[in-house]
Short mmCIF file of C-alpha atoms in Angstrom, two decimals:
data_model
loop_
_atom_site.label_atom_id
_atom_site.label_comp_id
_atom_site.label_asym_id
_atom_site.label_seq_id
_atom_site.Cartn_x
_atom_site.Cartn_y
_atom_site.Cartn_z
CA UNK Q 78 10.24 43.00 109.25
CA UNK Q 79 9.92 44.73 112.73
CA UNK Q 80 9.00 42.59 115.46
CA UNK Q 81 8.55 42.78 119.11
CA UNK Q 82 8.66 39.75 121.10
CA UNK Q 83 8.62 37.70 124.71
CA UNK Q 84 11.04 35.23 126.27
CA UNK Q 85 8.51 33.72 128.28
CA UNK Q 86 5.06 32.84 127.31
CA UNK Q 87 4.16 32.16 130.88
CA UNK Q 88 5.71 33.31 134.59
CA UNK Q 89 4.43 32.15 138.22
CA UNK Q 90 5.67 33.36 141.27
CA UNK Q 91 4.64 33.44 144.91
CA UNK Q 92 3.17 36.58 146.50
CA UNK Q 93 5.79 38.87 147.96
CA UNK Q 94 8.31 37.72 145.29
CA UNK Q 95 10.16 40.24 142.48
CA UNK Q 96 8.96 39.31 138.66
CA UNK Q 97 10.68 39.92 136.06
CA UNK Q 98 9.40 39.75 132.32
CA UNK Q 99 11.39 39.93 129.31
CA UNK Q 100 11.14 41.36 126.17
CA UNK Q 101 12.72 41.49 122.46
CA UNK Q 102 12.10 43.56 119.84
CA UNK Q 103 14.09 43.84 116.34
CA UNK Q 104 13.25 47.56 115.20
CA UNK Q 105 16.71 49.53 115.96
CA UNK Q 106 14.74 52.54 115.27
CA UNK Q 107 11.56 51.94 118.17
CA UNK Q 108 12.51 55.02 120.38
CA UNK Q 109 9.64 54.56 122.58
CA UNK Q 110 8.66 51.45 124.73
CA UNK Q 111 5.51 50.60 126.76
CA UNK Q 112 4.35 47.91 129.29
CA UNK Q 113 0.91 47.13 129.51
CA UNK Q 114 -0.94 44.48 131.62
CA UNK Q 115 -4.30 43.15 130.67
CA UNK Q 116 -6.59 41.67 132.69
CA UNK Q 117 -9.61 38.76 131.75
CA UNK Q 118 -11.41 41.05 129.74
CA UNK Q 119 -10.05 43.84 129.79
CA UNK Q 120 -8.45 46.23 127.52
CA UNK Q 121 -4.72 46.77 127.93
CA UNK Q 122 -3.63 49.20 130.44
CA UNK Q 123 -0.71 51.73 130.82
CA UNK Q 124 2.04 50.45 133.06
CA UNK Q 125 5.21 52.43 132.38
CA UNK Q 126 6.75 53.44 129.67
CA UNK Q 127 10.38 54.37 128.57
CA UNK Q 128 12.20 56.27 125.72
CA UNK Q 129 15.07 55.23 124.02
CA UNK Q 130 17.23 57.91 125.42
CA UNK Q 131 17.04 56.46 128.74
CA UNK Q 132 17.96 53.07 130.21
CA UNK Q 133 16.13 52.97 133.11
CA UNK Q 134 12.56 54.02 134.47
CA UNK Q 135 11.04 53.65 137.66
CA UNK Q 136 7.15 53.96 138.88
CA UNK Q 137 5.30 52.63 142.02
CA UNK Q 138 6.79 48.95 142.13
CA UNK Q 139 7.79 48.57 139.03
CA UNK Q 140 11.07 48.93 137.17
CA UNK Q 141 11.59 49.34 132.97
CA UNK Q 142 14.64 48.37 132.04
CA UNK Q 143 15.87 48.99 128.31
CA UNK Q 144 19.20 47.55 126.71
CA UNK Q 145 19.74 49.33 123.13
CA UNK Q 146 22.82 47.38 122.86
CA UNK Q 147 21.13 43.72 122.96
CA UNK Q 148 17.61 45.14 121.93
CA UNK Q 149 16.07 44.09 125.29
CA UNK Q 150 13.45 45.59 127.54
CA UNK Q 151 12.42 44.24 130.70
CA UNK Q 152 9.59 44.84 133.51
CA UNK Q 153 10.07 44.64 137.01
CA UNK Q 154 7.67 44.60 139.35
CA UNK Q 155 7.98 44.23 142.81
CA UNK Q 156 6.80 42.62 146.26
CA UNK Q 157 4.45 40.81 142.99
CA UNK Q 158 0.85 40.68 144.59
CA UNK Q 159 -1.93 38.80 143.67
CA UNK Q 160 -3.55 41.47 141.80
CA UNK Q 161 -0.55 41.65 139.69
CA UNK Q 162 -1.70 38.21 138.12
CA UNK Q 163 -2.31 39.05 134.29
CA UNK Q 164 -1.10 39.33 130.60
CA UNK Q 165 2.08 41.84 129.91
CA UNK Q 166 2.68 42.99 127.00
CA UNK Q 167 5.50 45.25 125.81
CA UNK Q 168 4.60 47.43 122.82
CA UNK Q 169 7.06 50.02 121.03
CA UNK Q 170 6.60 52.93 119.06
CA UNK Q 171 8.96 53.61 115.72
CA UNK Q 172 8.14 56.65 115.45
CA UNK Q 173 11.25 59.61 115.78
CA UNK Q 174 10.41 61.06 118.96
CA UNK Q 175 7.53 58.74 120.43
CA UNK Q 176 4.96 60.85 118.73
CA UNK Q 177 1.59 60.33 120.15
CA UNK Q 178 -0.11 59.07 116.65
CA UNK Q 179 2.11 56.34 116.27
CA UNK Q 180 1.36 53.29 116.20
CA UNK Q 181 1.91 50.59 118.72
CA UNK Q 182 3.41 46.99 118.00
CA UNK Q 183 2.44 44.76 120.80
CA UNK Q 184 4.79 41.97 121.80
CA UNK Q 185 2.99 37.95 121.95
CA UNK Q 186 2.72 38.91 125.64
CA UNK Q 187 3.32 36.54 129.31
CA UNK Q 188 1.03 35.38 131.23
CA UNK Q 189 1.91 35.97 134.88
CA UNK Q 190 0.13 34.00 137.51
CA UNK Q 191 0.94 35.40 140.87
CA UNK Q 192 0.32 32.32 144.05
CA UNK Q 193 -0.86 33.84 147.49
CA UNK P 132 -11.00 59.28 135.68
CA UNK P 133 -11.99 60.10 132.64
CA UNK P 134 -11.99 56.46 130.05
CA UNK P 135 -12.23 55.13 127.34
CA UNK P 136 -15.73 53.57 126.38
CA UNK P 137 -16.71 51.52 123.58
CA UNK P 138 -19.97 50.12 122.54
CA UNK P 139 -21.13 47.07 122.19
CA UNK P 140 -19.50 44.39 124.08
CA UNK P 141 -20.24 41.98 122.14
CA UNK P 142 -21.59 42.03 118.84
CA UNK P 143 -22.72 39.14 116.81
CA UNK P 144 -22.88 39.07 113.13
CA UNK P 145 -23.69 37.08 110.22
CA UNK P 146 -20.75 36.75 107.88
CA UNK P 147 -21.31 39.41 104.91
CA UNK P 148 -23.09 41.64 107.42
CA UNK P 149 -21.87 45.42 107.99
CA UNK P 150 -20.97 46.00 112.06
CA UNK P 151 -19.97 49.75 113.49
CA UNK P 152 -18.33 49.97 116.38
CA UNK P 153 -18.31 52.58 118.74
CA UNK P 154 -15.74 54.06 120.75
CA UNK P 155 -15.93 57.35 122.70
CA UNK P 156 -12.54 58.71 123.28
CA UNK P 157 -10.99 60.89 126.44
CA UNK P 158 -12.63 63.97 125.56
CA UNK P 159 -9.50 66.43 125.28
CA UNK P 160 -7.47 63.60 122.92
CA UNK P 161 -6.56 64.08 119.95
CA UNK P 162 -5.56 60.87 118.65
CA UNK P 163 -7.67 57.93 117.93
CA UNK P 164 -6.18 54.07 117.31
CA UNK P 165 -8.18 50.36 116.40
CA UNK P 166 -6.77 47.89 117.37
CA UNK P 167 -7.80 44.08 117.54
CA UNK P 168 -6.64 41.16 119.33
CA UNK P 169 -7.80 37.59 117.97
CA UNK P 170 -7.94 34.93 120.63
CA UNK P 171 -5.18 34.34 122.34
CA UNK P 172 -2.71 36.39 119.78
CA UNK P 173 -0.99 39.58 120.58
CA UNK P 174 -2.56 43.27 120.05
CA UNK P 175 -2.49 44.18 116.43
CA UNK P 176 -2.85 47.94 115.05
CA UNK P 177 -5.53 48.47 112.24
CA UNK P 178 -5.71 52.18 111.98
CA UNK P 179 -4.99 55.45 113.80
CA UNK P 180 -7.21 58.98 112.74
CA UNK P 181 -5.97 62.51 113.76
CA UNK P 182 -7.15 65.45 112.76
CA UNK P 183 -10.32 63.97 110.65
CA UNK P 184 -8.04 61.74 108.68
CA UNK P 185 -6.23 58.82 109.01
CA UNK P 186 -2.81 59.47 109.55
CA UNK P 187 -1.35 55.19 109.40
CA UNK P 188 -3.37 52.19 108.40
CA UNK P 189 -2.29 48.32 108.39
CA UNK P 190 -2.25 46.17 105.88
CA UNK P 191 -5.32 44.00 107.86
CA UNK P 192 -7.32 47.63 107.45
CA UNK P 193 -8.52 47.01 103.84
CA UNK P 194 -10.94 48.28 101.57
CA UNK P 195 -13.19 46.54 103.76
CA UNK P 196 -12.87 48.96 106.83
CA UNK P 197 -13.42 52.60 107.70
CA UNK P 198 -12.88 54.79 110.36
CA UNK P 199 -15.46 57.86 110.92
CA UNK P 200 -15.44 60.87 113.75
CA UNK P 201 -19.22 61.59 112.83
CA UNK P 202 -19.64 64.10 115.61
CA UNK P 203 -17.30 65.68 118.65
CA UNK P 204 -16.93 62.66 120.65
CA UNK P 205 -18.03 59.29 118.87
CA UNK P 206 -14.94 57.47 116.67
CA UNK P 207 -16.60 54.74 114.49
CA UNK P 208 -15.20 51.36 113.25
CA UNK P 209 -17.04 50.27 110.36
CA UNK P 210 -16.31 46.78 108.36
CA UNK P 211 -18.64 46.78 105.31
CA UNK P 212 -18.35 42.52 104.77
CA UNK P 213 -18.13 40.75 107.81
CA UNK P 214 -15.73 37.60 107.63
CA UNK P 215 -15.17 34.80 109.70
CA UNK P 216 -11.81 35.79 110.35
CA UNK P 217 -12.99 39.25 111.44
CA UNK P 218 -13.93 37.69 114.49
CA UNK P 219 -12.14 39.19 117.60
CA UNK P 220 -11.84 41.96 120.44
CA UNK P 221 -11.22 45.40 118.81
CA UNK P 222 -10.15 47.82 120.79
CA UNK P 223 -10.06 51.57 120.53
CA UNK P 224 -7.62 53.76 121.71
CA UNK P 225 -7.00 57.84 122.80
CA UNK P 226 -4.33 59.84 123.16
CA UNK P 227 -3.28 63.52 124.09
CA UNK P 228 0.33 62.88 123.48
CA UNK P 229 2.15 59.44 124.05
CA UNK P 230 0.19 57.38 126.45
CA UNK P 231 -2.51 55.55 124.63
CA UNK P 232 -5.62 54.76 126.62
CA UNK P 233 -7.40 51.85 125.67
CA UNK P 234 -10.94 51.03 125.99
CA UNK P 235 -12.04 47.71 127.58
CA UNK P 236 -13.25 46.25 124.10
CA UNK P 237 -15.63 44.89 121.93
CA UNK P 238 -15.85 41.54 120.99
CA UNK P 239 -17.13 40.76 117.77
CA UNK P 240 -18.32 37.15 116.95
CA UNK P 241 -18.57 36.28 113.34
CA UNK P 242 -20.56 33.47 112.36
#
């Protein structure tokens, strides 16, 4: 079955440092990918997203990466601050066209600790 | 910024007991998601509701769950027979087109 899924469970890096965290999913037909970070108690929150027609995405400090070829998405963030330190997960959409009512499967997620 | 809210934050229920929780989307969305996240596990989709019906369920949304838009801004979870493995954060979600906003939770504590 479709899947989506991390390389890393767990990432720590020192403040001022690049991150990046990996993804893997399995569906050859998601055509719409999605970082989200959670925080302690939190609900998940929008980070960046990308569709499959593109390979790259950038926002304020961070970087999506997508490789259609090796099924592969990535997340970079950089100059990683402290405030960064949370859960990512990358989610995808099968749905032709990244149609809004589609629904998301969420990768296992990494925890990134970020060390002032 | 307009949000996501959901209500309570924590609910805690007797197994066999019904629970409802709340959610009250982004006002001008359209598109309304559960979703619940046991401890420690990834995000899983139960159920997403457009247009007064539900357009995809899971197979975790059984018989035992239901979804309700009761008036112009409340979306409902409802599980008729708690279990103990019900017991997690659900989360409810809005969208106008492709970026789903999530709400911060509730945790529901099944005993």
């Amino acid at each position: 079955g479709e899947s989506v899924g991390l390389h890393l469970p767990t990432l720590s890096v020192q403040e001022g440092d690049n991150s990046i965290i990996n993804c893997a999913y399995s569906n050859s037909a998601s055509d719409y990918f999605i970082w989200y970070k959670q925080e302690s108690g939190k609900g998940p929150q929008f980070i960046i997203d990308i569709r499959s027609n593109m390979d790259k995405r950038q926002g304020q400090r961070v970087t999506v990466l997508l490789n259609k070829t090796v099924k592969h998405l990535s997340l970079q963030i950089a100059a990683t601050q402290p405030g960064d330190s949370a859960v990512y997960f990358c989610a995808e959409s099968g749905n032709a066209g990244g149609t809004s009512y589609g629904k998301l499967t969420f990768g296992q997620g990494t925890i990134l600790t970020v060390h002032p | 910024e307009p949000e996501v809210t959901q209500t309570p934050s924590h609910q805690v229920t007797q197994m066999g007991q019904e629970v409802i929780l709340r959610c009250v989307p982004i006002s001008n969305h359209l598109y309304f998601y559960w979703y619940r996240q046991i401890l420690g596990q990834k995000v899983e989709f139960l159920v997403s509701f457009y247009n007064n019906e539900i357009s995809e369920k899971s197979e975790i949304f059984d018989d035992q769950f239901s979804v309700e838009r009761p008036d112009g801004s409340n979306f409902t979870l409802k599980i008729r027979s708690t279990k103990l493995e019900d017991s997690a954060m659900y989360f409810c979600a809005s969208s106008e087109w492709n970026e789903q906003f999530f709400g911060p939770g509730t945790r529901l504590t099944v005993l």
